[in-house]
Amino acid sequence: MEGLKHLLVLIGVIIAICVVGTIDYNEEVMSHMSNGTYEVMMERLGDVSTGELVDAYMSDSEYWDSLGKMR
């Protein structure tokens, strides 16, 4: 039973590290995105989470940046 507790704690720590890493990554991408790009993305994508916004941006950053420059 003690081994199971240790395993669950280890799994919890790994999950926490992954969550924190994802949050840091999203914040890093958002901090380098121009205001124009952010505004265009919010208009086009609607009500999306930060993670979804970052995923869309990273899938085609040149496209989104070009739209943002038109602002």
PDB file of N, CA and C in Angstrom:
ATOM      1  N   MET A   1       0.819  -1.193   0.000  1.00  0.00           N
ATOM      2  CA  MET A   1       0.000   0.000   0.000  1.00  0.00           C
ATOM      3  C   MET A   1       0.862   1.257   0.000  1.00  0.00           C
ATOM      4  N   GLU A   2       1.992   1.201   0.710  1.00  0.00           N
ATOM      5  CA  GLU A   2       2.913   2.342   0.776  1.00  0.00           C
ATOM      6  C   GLU A   2       3.477   2.655  -0.611  1.00  0.00           C
ATOM      7  N   GLY A   3       3.766   1.600  -1.382  1.00  0.00           N
ATOM      8  CA  GLY A   3       4.289   1.790  -2.742  1.00  0.00           C
ATOM      9  C   GLY A   3       3.291   2.496  -3.634  1.00  0.00           C
ATOM     10  N   LEU A   4       2.013   2.193  -3.447  1.00  0.00           N
ATOM     11  CA  LEU A   4       0.960   2.834  -4.239  1.00  0.00           C
ATOM     12  C   LEU A   4       0.882   4.327  -3.931  1.00  0.00           C
ATOM     13  N   LYS A   5       1.030   4.674  -2.661  1.00  0.00           N
ATOM     14  CA  LYS A   5       1.004   6.087  -2.271  1.00  0.00           C
ATOM     15  C   LYS A   5       2.155   6.845  -2.931  1.00  0.00           C
ATOM     16  N   HIS A   6       3.330   6.233  -2.935  1.00  0.00           N
ATOM     17  CA  HIS A   6       4.493   6.862  -3.555  1.00  0.00           C
ATOM     18  C   HIS A   6       4.282   7.032  -5.068  1.00  0.00           C
ATOM     19  N   LEU A   7       3.704   6.032  -5.673  1.00  0.00           N
ATOM     20  CA  LEU A   7       3.433   6.103  -7.106  1.00  0.00           C
ATOM     21  C   LEU A   7       2.441   7.220  -7.420  1.00  0.00           C
ATOM     22  N   LEU A   8       1.389   7.332  -6.616  1.00  0.00           N
ATOM     23  CA  LEU A   8       0.401   8.389  -6.828  1.00  0.00           C
ATOM     24  C   LEU A   8       0.999   9.778  -6.630  1.00  0.00           C
ATOM     25  N   VAL A   9       1.864   9.915  -5.633  1.00  0.00           N
ATOM     26  CA  VAL A   9       2.536  11.192  -5.408  1.00  0.00           C
ATOM     27  C   VAL A   9       3.433  11.519  -6.604  1.00  0.00           C
ATOM     28  N   LEU A  10       4.169  10.550  -7.091  1.00  0.00           N
ATOM     29  CA  LEU A  10       5.044  10.748  -8.246  1.00  0.00           C
ATOM     30  C   LEU A  10       4.234  11.166  -9.476  1.00  0.00           C
ATOM     31  N   ILE A  11       3.128  10.506  -9.710  1.00  0.00           N
ATOM     32  CA  ILE A  11       2.259  10.862 -10.840  1.00  0.00           C
ATOM     33  C   ILE A  11       1.737  12.280 -10.677  1.00  0.00           C
ATOM     34  N   GLY A  12       1.345  12.647  -9.469  1.00  0.00           N
ATOM     35  CA  GLY A  12       0.869  14.008  -9.207  1.00  0.00           C
ATOM     36  C   GLY A  12       1.935  15.052  -9.481  1.00  0.00           C
ATOM     37  N   VAL A  13       3.156  14.766  -9.076  1.00  0.00           N
ATOM     38  CA  VAL A  13       4.266  15.699  -9.314  1.00  0.00           C
ATOM     39  C   VAL A  13       4.518  15.851 -10.810  1.00  0.00           C
ATOM     40  N   ILE A  14       4.514  14.769 -11.535  1.00  0.00           N
ATOM     41  CA  ILE A  14       4.733  14.813 -12.987  1.00  0.00           C
ATOM     42  C   ILE A  14       3.638  15.628 -13.662  1.00  0.00           C
ATOM     43  N   ILE A  15       2.400  15.420 -13.282  1.00  0.00           N
ATOM     44  CA  ILE A  15       1.284  16.175 -13.856  1.00  0.00           C
ATOM     45  C   ILE A  15       1.442  17.657 -13.540  1.00  0.00           C
ATOM     46  N   ALA A  16       1.812  17.987 -12.320  1.00  0.00           N
ATOM     47  CA  ALA A  16       1.997  19.391 -11.931  1.00  0.00           C
ATOM     48  C   ALA A  16       3.096  20.043 -12.757  1.00  0.00           C
ATOM     49  N   ILE A  17       4.188  19.335 -12.973  1.00  0.00           N
ATOM     50  CA  ILE A  17       5.285  19.875 -13.784  1.00  0.00           C
ATOM     51  C   ILE A  17       4.816  20.123 -15.214  1.00  0.00           C
ATOM     52  N   CYS A  18       4.046  19.213 -15.767  1.00  0.00           N
ATOM     53  CA  CYS A  18       3.535  19.377 -17.130  1.00  0.00           C
ATOM     54  C   CYS A  18       2.603  20.578 -17.232  1.00  0.00           C
ATOM     55  N   VAL A  19       1.726  20.743 -16.259  1.00  0.00           N
ATOM     56  CA  VAL A  19       0.786  21.863 -16.270  1.00  0.00           C
ATOM     57  C   VAL A  19       1.536  23.187 -16.180  1.00  0.00           C
ATOM     58  N   VAL A  20       2.488  23.274 -15.263  1.00  0.00           N
ATOM     59  CA  VAL A  20       3.268  24.504 -15.106  1.00  0.00           C
ATOM     60  C   VAL A  20       4.066  24.787 -16.370  1.00  0.00           C
ATOM     61  N   GLY A  21       4.632  23.775 -16.973  1.00  0.00           N
ATOM     62  CA  GLY A  21       5.383  23.945 -18.214  1.00  0.00           C
ATOM     63  C   GLY A  21       4.512  24.468 -19.342  1.00  0.00           C
ATOM     64  N   THR A  22       3.300  23.962 -19.445  1.00  0.00           N
ATOM     65  CA  THR A  22       2.369  24.411 -20.477  1.00  0.00           C
ATOM     66  C   THR A  22       1.972  25.858 -20.246  1.00  0.00           C
ATOM     67  N   ILE A  23       1.702  26.222 -19.019  1.00  0.00           N
ATOM     68  CA  ILE A  23       1.332  27.605 -18.698  1.00  0.00           C
ATOM     69  C   ILE A  23       2.486  28.544 -19.034  1.00  0.00           C
ATOM     70  N   ASP A  24       3.704  28.170 -18.669  1.00  0.00           N
ATOM     71  CA  ASP A  24       4.877  28.991 -18.977  1.00  0.00           C
ATOM     72  C   ASP A  24       5.060  29.149 -20.485  1.00  0.00           C
ATOM     73  N   TYR A  25       4.885  28.063 -21.219  1.00  0.00           N
ATOM     74  CA  TYR A  25       5.021  28.098 -22.675  1.00  0.00           C
ATOM     75  C   TYR A  25       3.994  29.045 -23.282  1.00  0.00           C
ATOM     76  N   ASN A  26       2.732  28.911 -22.869  1.00  0.00           N
ATOM     77  CA  ASN A  26       1.675  29.782 -23.393  1.00  0.00           C
ATOM     78  C   ASN A  26       1.962  31.247 -23.091  1.00  0.00           C
ATOM     79  N   GLU A  27       2.414  31.537 -21.868  1.00  0.00           N
ATOM     80  CA  GLU A  27       2.737  32.917 -21.502  1.00  0.00           C
ATOM     81  C   GLU A  27       3.889  33.460 -22.333  1.00  0.00           C
ATOM     82  N   GLU A  28       4.877  32.626 -22.610  1.00  0.00           N
ATOM     83  CA  GLU A  28       6.025  33.042 -23.422  1.00  0.00           C
ATOM     84  C   GLU A  28       5.583  33.400 -24.844  1.00  0.00           C
ATOM     85  N   VAL A  29       4.764  32.554 -25.441  1.00  0.00           N
ATOM     86  CA  VAL A  29       4.276  32.824 -26.798  1.00  0.00           C
ATOM     87  C   VAL A  29       3.431  34.089 -26.817  1.00  0.00           C
ATOM     88  N   MET A  30       2.535  34.227 -25.847  1.00  0.00           N
ATOM     89  CA  MET A  30       1.655  35.398 -25.801  1.00  0.00           C
ATOM     90  C   MET A  30       2.445  36.689 -25.593  1.00  0.00           C
ATOM     91  N   SER A  31       3.515  36.636 -24.819  1.00  0.00           N
ATOM     92  CA  SER A  31       4.286  37.845 -24.543  1.00  0.00           C
ATOM     93  C   SER A  31       5.038  38.340 -25.773  1.00  0.00           C
ATOM     94  N   HIS A  32       5.300  37.452 -26.724  1.00  0.00           N
ATOM     95  CA  HIS A  32       6.007  37.850 -27.947  1.00  0.00           C
ATOM     96  C   HIS A  32       5.056  38.160 -29.107  1.00  0.00           C
ATOM     97  N   MET A  33       3.780  37.973 -28.895  1.00  0.00           N
ATOM     98  CA  MET A  33       2.780  38.235 -29.936  1.00  0.00           C
ATOM     99  C   MET A  33       2.424  39.723 -29.916  1.00  0.00           C
ATOM    100  N   SER A  34       2.332  40.328 -31.103  1.00  0.00           N
ATOM    101  CA  SER A  34       1.977  41.751 -31.151  1.00  0.00           C
ATOM    102  C   SER A  34       0.504  41.946 -30.786  1.00  0.00           C
ATOM    103  N   ASN A  35       0.179  43.151 -30.375  1.00  0.00           N
ATOM    104  CA  ASN A  35      -1.211  43.455 -30.031  1.00  0.00           C
ATOM    105  C   ASN A  35      -2.122  43.293 -31.238  1.00  0.00           C
ATOM    106  N   GLY A  36      -1.642  43.716 -32.410  1.00  0.00           N
ATOM    107  CA  GLY A  36      -2.442  43.578 -33.632  1.00  0.00           C
ATOM    108  C   GLY A  36      -2.742  42.126 -33.948  1.00  0.00           C
ATOM    109  N   THR A  37      -1.748  41.278 -33.809  1.00  0.00           N
ATOM    110  CA  THR A  37      -1.939  39.845 -34.057  1.00  0.00           C
ATOM    111  C   THR A  37      -2.946  39.271 -33.075  1.00  0.00           C
ATOM    112  N   TYR A  38      -2.800  39.624 -31.809  1.00  0.00           N
ATOM    113  CA  TYR A  38      -3.726  39.140 -30.787  1.00  0.00           C
ATOM    114  C   TYR A  38      -5.157  39.577 -31.105  1.00  0.00           C
ATOM    115  N   GLU A  39      -5.342  40.830 -31.461  1.00  0.00           N
ATOM    116  CA  GLU A  39      -6.683  41.344 -31.759  1.00  0.00           C
ATOM    117  C   GLU A  39      -7.304  40.629 -32.949  1.00  0.00           C
ATOM    118  N   VAL A  40      -6.516  40.431 -34.014  1.00  0.00           N
ATOM    119  CA  VAL A  40      -7.027  39.732 -35.201  1.00  0.00           C
ATOM    120  C   VAL A  40      -7.416  38.302 -34.849  1.00  0.00           C
ATOM    121  N   MET A  41      -6.578  37.646 -34.083  1.00  0.00           N
ATOM    122  CA  MET A  41      -6.868  36.259 -33.722  1.00  0.00           C
ATOM    123  C   MET A  41      -8.139  36.159 -32.895  1.00  0.00           C
ATOM    124  N   MET A  42      -8.321  37.068 -31.952  1.00  0.00           N
ATOM    125  CA  MET A  42      -9.527  37.030 -31.125  1.00  0.00           C
ATOM    126  C   MET A  42     -10.775  37.291 -31.969  1.00  0.00           C
ATOM    127  N   GLU A  43     -10.669  38.204 -32.936  1.00  0.00           N
ATOM    128  CA  GLU A  43     -11.810  38.471 -33.832  1.00  0.00           C
ATOM    129  C   GLU A  43     -12.145  37.253 -34.673  1.00  0.00           C
ATOM    130  N   ARG A  44     -11.119  36.616 -35.228  1.00  0.00           N
ATOM    131  CA  ARG A  44     -11.343  35.494 -36.151  1.00  0.00           C
ATOM    132  C   ARG A  44     -11.701  34.192 -35.432  1.00  0.00           C
ATOM    133  N   LEU A  45     -11.071  33.955 -34.281  1.00  0.00           N
ATOM    134  CA  LEU A  45     -11.268  32.676 -33.596  1.00  0.00           C
ATOM    135  C   LEU A  45     -12.397  32.713 -32.570  1.00  0.00           C
ATOM    136  N   GLY A  46     -12.760  33.903 -32.125  1.00  0.00           N
ATOM    137  CA  GLY A  46     -13.834  34.017 -31.148  1.00  0.00           C
ATOM    138  C   GLY A  46     -13.367  33.696 -29.746  1.00  0.00           C
ATOM    139  N   ASP A  47     -14.246  33.128 -28.973  1.00  0.00           N
ATOM    140  CA  ASP A  47     -13.992  32.848 -27.562  1.00  0.00           C
ATOM    141  C   ASP A  47     -13.227  31.536 -27.421  1.00  0.00           C
ATOM    142  N   VAL A  48     -11.901  31.623 -27.455  1.00  0.00           N
ATOM    143  CA  VAL A  48     -11.061  30.431 -27.322  1.00  0.00           C
ATOM    144  C   VAL A  48     -10.175  30.576 -26.093  1.00  0.00           C
ATOM    145  N   SER A  49      -9.678  29.467 -25.622  1.00  0.00           N
ATOM    146  CA  SER A  49      -8.773  29.484 -24.472  1.00  0.00           C
ATOM    147  C   SER A  49      -7.395  29.971 -24.916  1.00  0.00           C
ATOM    148  N   THR A  50      -6.570  30.309 -23.958  1.00  0.00           N
ATOM    149  CA  THR A  50      -5.205  30.731 -24.257  1.00  0.00           C
ATOM    150  C   THR A  50      -4.448  29.613 -24.967  1.00  0.00           C
ATOM    151  N   GLY A  51      -4.638  28.399 -24.527  1.00  0.00           N
ATOM    152  CA  GLY A  51      -3.983  27.254 -25.163  1.00  0.00           C
ATOM    153  C   GLY A  51      -4.390  27.096 -26.619  1.00  0.00           C
ATOM    154  N   GLU A  52      -5.665  27.252 -26.908  1.00  0.00           N
ATOM    155  CA  GLU A  52      -6.147  27.150 -28.284  1.00  0.00           C
ATOM    156  C   GLU A  52      -5.600  28.291 -29.133  1.00  0.00           C
ATOM    157  N   LEU A  53      -5.526  29.484 -28.560  1.00  0.00           N
ATOM    158  CA  LEU A  53      -4.986  30.636 -29.266  1.00  0.00           C
ATOM    159  C   LEU A  53      -3.515  30.403 -29.603  1.00  0.00           C
ATOM    160  N   VAL A  54      -2.759  29.934 -28.640  1.00  0.00           N
ATOM    161  CA  VAL A  54      -1.336  29.655 -28.861  1.00  0.00           C
ATOM    162  C   VAL A  54      -1.163  28.553 -29.897  1.00  0.00           C
ATOM    163  N   ASP A  55      -1.961  27.509 -29.833  1.00  0.00           N
ATOM    164  CA  ASP A  55      -1.877  26.426 -30.820  1.00  0.00           C
ATOM    165  C   ASP A  55      -2.141  26.942 -32.229  1.00  0.00           C
ATOM    166  N   ALA A  56      -3.173  27.773 -32.378  1.00  0.00           N
ATOM    167  CA  ALA A  56      -3.495  28.332 -33.690  1.00  0.00           C
ATOM    168  C   ALA A  56      -2.361  29.222 -34.176  1.00  0.00           C
ATOM    169  N   TYR A  57      -1.820  30.042 -33.297  1.00  0.00           N
ATOM    170  CA  TYR A  57      -0.725  30.936 -33.664  1.00  0.00           C
ATOM    171  C   TYR A  57       0.506  30.139 -34.083  1.00  0.00           C
ATOM    172  N   MET A  58       0.860  29.144 -33.313  1.00  0.00           N
ATOM    173  CA  MET A  58       2.060  28.373 -33.607  1.00  0.00           C
ATOM    174  C   MET A  58       1.907  27.508 -34.859  1.00  0.00           C
ATOM    175  N   SER A  59       0.689  27.165 -35.224  1.00  0.00           N
ATOM    176  CA  SER A  59       0.489  26.357 -36.428  1.00  0.00           C
ATOM    177  C   SER A  59       0.745  27.164 -37.699  1.00  0.00           C
ATOM    178  N   ASP A  60       0.584  28.516 -37.626  1.00  0.00           N
ATOM    179  CA  ASP A  60       0.851  29.362 -38.795  1.00  0.00           C
ATOM    180  C   ASP A  60       1.120  30.797 -38.351  1.00  0.00           C
ATOM    181  N   SER A  61       2.217  30.984 -37.648  1.00  0.00           N
ATOM    182  CA  SER A  61       2.530  32.299 -37.077  1.00  0.00           C
ATOM    183  C   SER A  61       2.746  33.370 -38.151  1.00  0.00           C
ATOM    184  N   GLU A  62       3.311  32.985 -39.282  1.00  0.00           N
ATOM    185  CA  GLU A  62       3.537  33.973 -40.345  1.00  0.00           C
ATOM    186  C   GLU A  62       2.218  34.551 -40.847  1.00  0.00           C
ATOM    187  N   TYR A  63       1.224  33.712 -41.003  1.00  0.00           N
ATOM    188  CA  TYR A  63      -0.096  34.164 -41.456  1.00  0.00           C
ATOM    189  C   TYR A  63      -0.694  35.131 -40.449  1.00  0.00           C
ATOM    190  N   TRP A  64      -0.712  34.739 -39.175  1.00  0.00           N
ATOM    191  CA  TRP A  64      -1.308  35.583 -38.150  1.00  0.00           C
ATOM    192  C   TRP A  64      -0.544  36.884 -37.981  1.00  0.00           C
ATOM    193  N   ASP A  65       0.785  36.816 -38.044  1.00  0.00           N
ATOM    194  CA  ASP A  65       1.578  38.041 -37.930  1.00  0.00           C
ATOM    195  C   ASP A  65       1.320  38.990 -39.099  1.00  0.00           C
ATOM    196  N   SER A  66       1.129  38.429 -40.302  1.00  0.00           N
ATOM    197  CA  SER A  66       0.863  39.290 -41.464  1.00  0.00           C
ATOM    198  C   SER A  66      -0.479  40.011 -41.299  1.00  0.00           C
ATOM    199  N   LEU A  67      -1.466  39.327 -40.746  1.00  0.00           N
ATOM    200  CA  LEU A  67      -2.759  39.978 -40.502  1.00  0.00           C
ATOM    201  C   LEU A  67      -2.630  41.033 -39.410  1.00  0.00           C
ATOM    202  N   GLY A  68      -1.832  40.753 -38.414  1.00  0.00           N
ATOM    203  CA  GLY A  68      -1.638  41.688 -37.309  1.00  0.00           C
ATOM    204  C   GLY A  68      -0.943  42.963 -37.737  1.00  0.00           C
ATOM    205  N   LYS A  69      -0.074  42.865 -38.748  1.00  0.00           N
ATOM    206  CA  LYS A  69       0.659  44.032 -39.232  1.00  0.00           C
ATOM    207  C   LYS A  69      -0.253  45.001 -39.976  1.00  0.00           C
ATOM    208  N   MET A  70      -1.404  44.505 -40.440  1.00  0.00           N
ATOM    209  CA  MET A  70      -2.349  45.375 -41.163  1.00  0.00           C
ATOM    210  C   MET A  70      -3.098  46.299 -40.236  1.00  0.00           C
ATOM    211  N   ARG A  71      -2.979  46.068 -38.958  1.00  0.00           N
ATOM    212  CA  ARG A  71      -3.702  46.878 -37.963  1.00  0.00           C
ATOM    213  C   ARG A  71      -3.031  48.201 -37.770  1.00  0.00           C
TER     214      ARG A  71
END
